[in-house]
Coordinates of C-alpha atoms and ligand atoms in Angstrom, one line a residue:
M1 CA 2.5 18.4 -23.7
A2 CA 1.2 15.3 -22.7
R3 CA 1.5 14.7 -18.9
E4 CA 3.6 12.5 -17.7
K5 CA 1.4 9.5 -15.7
L6 CA 1.5 8.5 -12.4
E7 CA -1.0 6.8 -10.3
L8 CA -1.9 6.6 -6.5
V9 CA -3.1 3.3 -5.0
E10 CA -5.5 4.3 -2.2
V11 CA -4.8 2.0 0.7
S12 CA -7.3 3.4 3.2
P13 CA -10.3 0.2 3.0
R14 CA -7.4 -1.9 4.1
D15 CA -3.9 -0.1 5.3
G16 CA -6.1 2.8 6.8
L17 CA -8.6 0.6 8.6
Q18 CA -6.8 -2.1 9.7
N19 CA -4.9 -0.8 12.9
E20 CA -8.1 1.4 14.4
P21 CA -9.2 -0.7 17.7
D22 CA -12.7 0.8 16.8
V23 CA -14.2 -1.8 13.5
V24 CA -15.5 -0.1 11.5
S25 CA -18.8 -1.7 9.3
T26 CA -18.7 -3.4 6.5
E27 CA -21.7 -0.9 5.4
K28 CA -19.6 2.2 5.5
K29 CA -15.8 0.2 3.9
L30 CA -18.3 -0.2 0.8
E31 CA -19.4 3.5 0.5
L32 CA -15.6 4.7 1.8
I33 CA -14.6 2.6 -1.3
D34 CA -17.3 3.7 -3.8
R35 CA -16.3 7.4 -2.5
I36 CA -12.7 6.0 -4.0
V37 CA -13.7 5.1 -7.4
A38 CA -15.6 8.8 -7.8
A39 CA -12.5 10.6 -7.4
G40 CA -11.1 8.4 -9.9
F41 CA -8.9 6.1 -8.3
R42 CA -9.2 3.2 -10.4
R43 CA -6.7 1.2 -8.1
M44 CA -6.9 0.2 -4.5
E45 CA -6.3 -2.6 -2.1
A46 CA -10.3 -3.7 -0.4
A47 CA -9.1 -5.7 2.0
S48 CA -6.5 -8.3 3.6
F49 CA -7.5 -12.0 3.9
V50 CA -4.9 -12.0 6.9
N51 CA -5.8 -14.1 10.8
P52 CA -8.6 -12.4 12.1
K53 CA -7.9 -13.3 15.9
K54 CA -4.7 -11.3 14.6
V55 CA -6.1 -8.2 12.7
P56 CA -10.3 -8.2 13.7
Q57 CA -10.9 -5.1 11.5
M58 CA -9.9 -7.2 8.7
A59 CA -12.8 -10.3 9.2
D60 CA -15.2 -8.9 6.5
G61 CA -12.6 -9.3 3.5
D62 CA -15.0 -12.2 1.4
A63 CA -18.2 -9.4 2.9
V64 CA -16.4 -6.3 1.6
F65 CA -15.4 -7.8 -1.3
A66 CA -18.9 -9.1 -1.9
G67 CA -20.0 -5.8 -1.6
L68 CA -17.5 -4.4 -4.4
P69 CA -19.0 -2.0 -7.2
K70 CA -18.9 -4.2 -10.8
R71 CA -16.8 -1.8 -12.4
D72 CA -13.9 -3.2 -15.0
D73 CA -11.6 -0.6 -15.0
A74 CA -11.3 -0.8 -11.3
T75 CA -8.9 -2.9 -9.5
F76 CA -10.1 -4.5 -6.1
I77 CA -5.9 -5.4 -3.8
A78 CA -6.9 -8.4 -1.7
L79 CA -4.1 -8.3 0.6
A80 CA -2.5 -11.9 1.8
L81 CA 0.3 -13.3 4.1
N82 CA 0.5 -17.1 3.5
P83 CA -1.6 -19.4 1.5
R84 CA -4.6 -19.9 3.1
G85 CA -5.0 -16.0 2.8
V86 CA -4.8 -16.4 -1.5
E87 CA -7.3 -19.3 -1.3
R88 CA -9.6 -17.2 0.9
A89 CA -8.6 -14.5 -1.1
I90 CA -9.6 -15.3 -4.9
A91 CA -13.2 -17.3 -3.1
A92 CA -13.7 -13.7 -2.4
G93 CA -13.8 -12.9 -6.2
A94 CA -9.9 -11.0 -5.8
K95 CA -8.4 -10.6 -9.4
E96 CA -4.6 -8.8 -7.9
I97 CA -3.6 -10.1 -4.3
N98 CA -0.8 -8.2 -2.8
Y99 CA 1.7 -10.8 -1.2
V100 CA 3.7 -9.6 1.5
F101 CA 7.0 -10.3 2.8
C102 CA 10.6 -8.6 4.9
A103 CA 12.4 -7.8 4.7
S104 CA 13.8 -8.4 8.4
D105 CA 13.6 -11.3 10.6
G106 CA 12.3 -9.6 14.1
F107 CA 9.3 -8.0 11.7
S108 CA 9.1 -11.7 9.7
I109 CA 8.9 -13.3 12.6
R110 CA 5.7 -11.1 14.1
N111 CA 3.7 -10.6 11.0
N112 CA 4.3 -13.8 8.9
G113 CA 4.7 -15.7 11.9
A114 CA 8.2 -17.4 10.2
P115 CA 11.8 -15.8 9.8
V116 CA 11.7 -14.1 6.2
D117 CA 13.9 -17.1 4.1
E118 CA 10.7 -19.6 6.1
T119 CA 8.1 -17.2 5.0
F120 CA 9.3 -17.7 1.4
R121 CA 9.1 -21.4 1.3
V122 CA 5.9 -21.4 0.6
W123 CA 6.4 -18.6 -2.8
P124 CA 6.1 -21.3 -5.6
E125 CA 2.7 -22.4 -3.9
V126 CA 1.8 -19.3 -3.8
A127 CA 2.3 -18.1 -6.9
H128 CA 0.4 -20.8 -8.5
K129 CA -2.8 -20.8 -6.6
A130 CA -3.0 -16.6 -7.7
R131 CA -1.9 -17.9 -11.7
A132 CA -4.5 -21.3 -10.9
G133 CA -7.2 -18.8 -9.6
G134 CA -7.2 -15.9 -12.5
A135 CA -5.4 -13.2 -10.3
R136 CA -2.0 -10.9 -10.7
L137 CA 0.6 -11.2 -8.3
S138 CA 2.6 -8.6 -6.5
A139 CA 4.6 -9.0 -4.0
T140 CA 5.7 -6.1 -1.2
I141 CA 8.6 -5.8 0.7
S142 CA 7.5 -4.3 4.4
T143 CA 10.4 -3.4 6.2
A144 CA 12.8 -2.0 3.7
F145 CA 14.1 0.8 5.2
G146 CA 14.0 -0.6 8.7
C147 CA 12.1 -2.9 11.0
P148 CA 10.8 -1.8 14.6
F149 CA 12.5 -4.6 16.5
D150 CA 15.4 -5.2 14.0
G151 CA 17.0 -2.3 14.0
E152 CA 18.8 -1.1 10.2
V153 CA 18.2 -3.3 7.6
S154 CA 20.9 -3.4 5.0
V155 CA 20.7 -2.6 0.8
E156 CA 22.2 -6.0 0.3
R157 CA 19.3 -7.5 2.8
V158 CA 16.8 -5.4 0.6
V159 CA 18.3 -6.5 -3.1
A160 CA 18.7 -10.4 -1.3
V161 CA 15.0 -10.2 -0.2
A162 CA 13.9 -8.1 -3.6
E163 CA 16.5 -11.2 -5.7
L164 CA 13.2 -13.9 -4.1
C165 CA 10.3 -12.0 -5.0
T166 CA 11.7 -12.2 -8.1
Q167 CA 11.9 -15.9 -8.6
Q168 CA 8.0 -15.8 -9.5
D169 CA 5.9 -14.4 -12.1
I170 CA 5.0 -10.9 -10.5
F171 CA 3.7 -8.0 -12.0
E172 CA 5.4 -5.5 -9.5
L173 CA 7.2 -4.9 -6.8
A174 CA 6.7 -2.8 -4.2
L175 CA 8.7 -1.3 -1.6
A176 CA 7.1 -0.5 2.3
D177 CA 8.6 2.1 4.8
T178 CA 6.4 0.4 7.6
I179 CA 7.6 2.3 10.2
G180 CA 8.3 5.8 8.5
V181 CA 12.6 6.1 9.2
A182 CA 13.6 6.5 5.6
A183 CA 14.6 9.7 3.9
P184 CA 15.1 10.8 0.2
S185 CA 18.1 9.4 -0.1
D186 CA 17.7 6.3 1.2
V187 CA 14.4 6.5 -0.9
R188 CA 17.1 6.6 -4.3
E189 CA 19.2 4.1 -2.9
R190 CA 16.6 1.5 -2.6
F191 CA 15.0 1.8 -6.0
R192 CA 17.7 2.0 -7.9
A193 CA 19.9 -0.8 -6.2
V194 CA 16.6 -2.9 -7.3
R195 CA 16.2 -2.2 -10.4
E196 CA 19.1 -3.5 -10.7
V197 CA 17.8 -7.1 -10.2
A198 CA 14.2 -6.5 -11.0
G199 CA 14.4 -6.3 -14.8
G200 CA 10.8 -4.8 -15.9
L201 CA 9.5 -4.9 -13.7
Q202 CA 7.1 -2.0 -12.0
L203 CA 8.1 -0.4 -8.9
R204 CA 5.4 0.6 -7.2
A205 CA 6.3 2.9 -3.1
H206 CA 4.3 3.2 0.2
F207 CA 5.6 5.2 2.9
H208 CA 4.5 6.6 6.5
N209 CA 4.6 9.7 7.9
T210 CA 6.1 8.4 10.8
R211 CA 9.0 10.9 10.9
N212 CA 7.3 13.4 8.7
T213 CA 9.2 12.3 5.9
A214 CA 6.4 10.9 3.5
L215 CA 5.5 13.4 1.2
A216 CA 9.9 14.1 0.1
N217 CA 10.2 10.7 -0.2
A218 CA 7.7 10.0 -2.7
A219 CA 9.1 13.1 -4.4
A220 CA 12.7 10.6 -4.4
A221 CA 11.0 7.9 -4.9
V222 CA 9.0 9.9 -8.2
E223 CA 13.0 11.3 -9.3
E224 CA 13.9 7.3 -9.3
G225 CA 11.4 6.5 -12.2
V226 CA 9.1 5.1 -9.0
R227 CA 5.2 5.5 -11.0
V228 CA 3.0 3.6 -8.8
L229 CA 2.5 5.6 -4.9
D230 CA 0.5 4.0 -1.9
G231 CA -1.6 6.6 0.2
S232 CA -4.0 6.6 2.5
L233 CA -6.8 9.5 2.3
G234 CA -6.9 11.3 5.3
G235 CA -3.5 9.9 6.4
I236 CA -4.6 7.0 8.2
G237 CA -3.2 3.8 9.1
G238 CA -0.7 1.9 11.1
C239 CA 0.9 -1.4 11.2
P240 CA -0.6 -3.6 14.6
F241 CA 2.4 -5.0 14.8
A242 CA 4.9 -2.8 14.3
P243 CA 5.0 -0.4 17.3
G244 CA 4.6 3.3 16.7
A245 CA 3.9 2.9 12.8
A246 CA 2.2 5.9 12.3
G247 CA 0.2 6.8 9.2
N248 CA 0.5 6.4 5.8
V249 CA 1.4 9.2 3.3
P250 CA -2.3 11.1 3.3
T251 CA -2.7 10.5 -0.9
E252 CA -4.7 14.6 -0.9
D253 CA -1.1 15.6 0.3
L254 CA 0.3 13.4 -2.5
L255 CA -2.4 14.0 -5.2
Y256 CA -2.3 17.9 -4.9
M257 CA 1.4 18.3 -4.9
F258 CA 2.3 16.0 -8.0
D259 CA -0.8 17.8 -9.6
R260 CA 1.0 20.8 -9.5
M261 CA 4.3 19.6 -10.1
G262 CA 2.7 18.2 -13.5
Y263 CA 1.4 15.3 -12.7
E264 CA -1.2 13.3 -14.1
T265 CA -3.6 11.1 -11.7
G266 CA -6.9 10.5 -12.8
V267 CA -8.2 11.8 -9.7
D268 CA -9.5 14.6 -8.5
L269 CA -8.7 16.7 -5.4
D270 CA -12.1 18.5 -4.8
A271 CA -13.5 15.2 -3.9
A272 CA -10.5 13.0 -2.3
I273 CA -10.5 15.8 0.0
E274 CA -14.3 15.2 0.6
T275 CA -13.0 11.6 1.1
A276 CA -10.9 12.0 3.6
H277 CA -13.1 14.1 4.8
F278 CA -15.4 10.9 4.9
I279 CA -13.2 9.6 7.2
A280 CA -12.8 11.6 9.3
G281 CA -16.3 11.4 10.0
V282 CA -16.5 7.8 9.8
L283 CA -13.7 7.8 12.8
G284 CA -14.8 10.5 14.7
R285 CA -11.4 11.8 15.0
K286 CA -9.4 14.9 13.1
T287 CA -6.9 12.5 10.5
P288 CA -3.4 13.8 10.0
G289 CA -3.5 15.4 6.5
M290 CA -2.3 18.9 5.4
V291 CA -4.2 19.5 2.2
S292 CA -7.6 19.1 3.5
R293 CA -7.2 21.2 6.0
A294 CA -5.6 24.7 4.1
P295 CA -8.0 26.5 2.5
K296 CA -8.2 25.5 -1.5
W297 CA -5.4 26.7 -4.3
P298 CA -5.5 28.1 -5.7
H299 CA -8.5 30.3 -5.5
A300 CA -12.2 29.5 -7.0
Ligands
LIG1 ZN1 1.4 0.7 5.7

């Protein structure tokens, strides 16, 4: 029987690195991206086009895009938070733009510079710019499970923001647990509710492991029918505007688990682990992922 497909989107070059205090060189970022492609990933976040004063680690987005491997079979995502970022991403050659909204005003003001409702004013302009620039567009709802400033975020609120997201032509909608507060029951409830308003739109899940629930949440999302999951090799990452946000769910841990559960991701586990070690080397410290530190299983 054919194994069911599951897409792992590797976010270490963007979400993974953006919170690192020491700026990683463009050259090292491109080496990381080459390794990610070689491991079998076919979609990844390559850079964000945001205010370089606020996120200095991402100031070289243009150079990263200019140096990307020239391959038709891999997609490199550019993240943007405003129309200017979309323009810069398109000028840099991005073919896919992930635009980020927030479910909570407290986070939206800090991350996007305005309350949630206001951030949607430019949504038609953003969609137009992406279309005119030949890039496909996806939307992420950050703080979809809880906000570091406003606290609990209701399911109704997330559904309302999801409806606003779907007013423009997007191919995918992601729910992000930016600060890692969700439990599997929250994941099932929210994806089920959002699916009701998202029609046939592809759904994607983004988890952080702040409270050690990310792997369980990923399994819940897949049980709920989600077939696109973000991960960050080594489990690095966090958000500069979300106090206490720990790393993303480690991709190699997702890969080990879903591999054993019978899903086909196209990614080689040994190569993913090697890349997690490479990241640890670049950052000069241990990374939180577990599988990369465990003995190989099954034994060779
Ligand atoms: Zn994240």
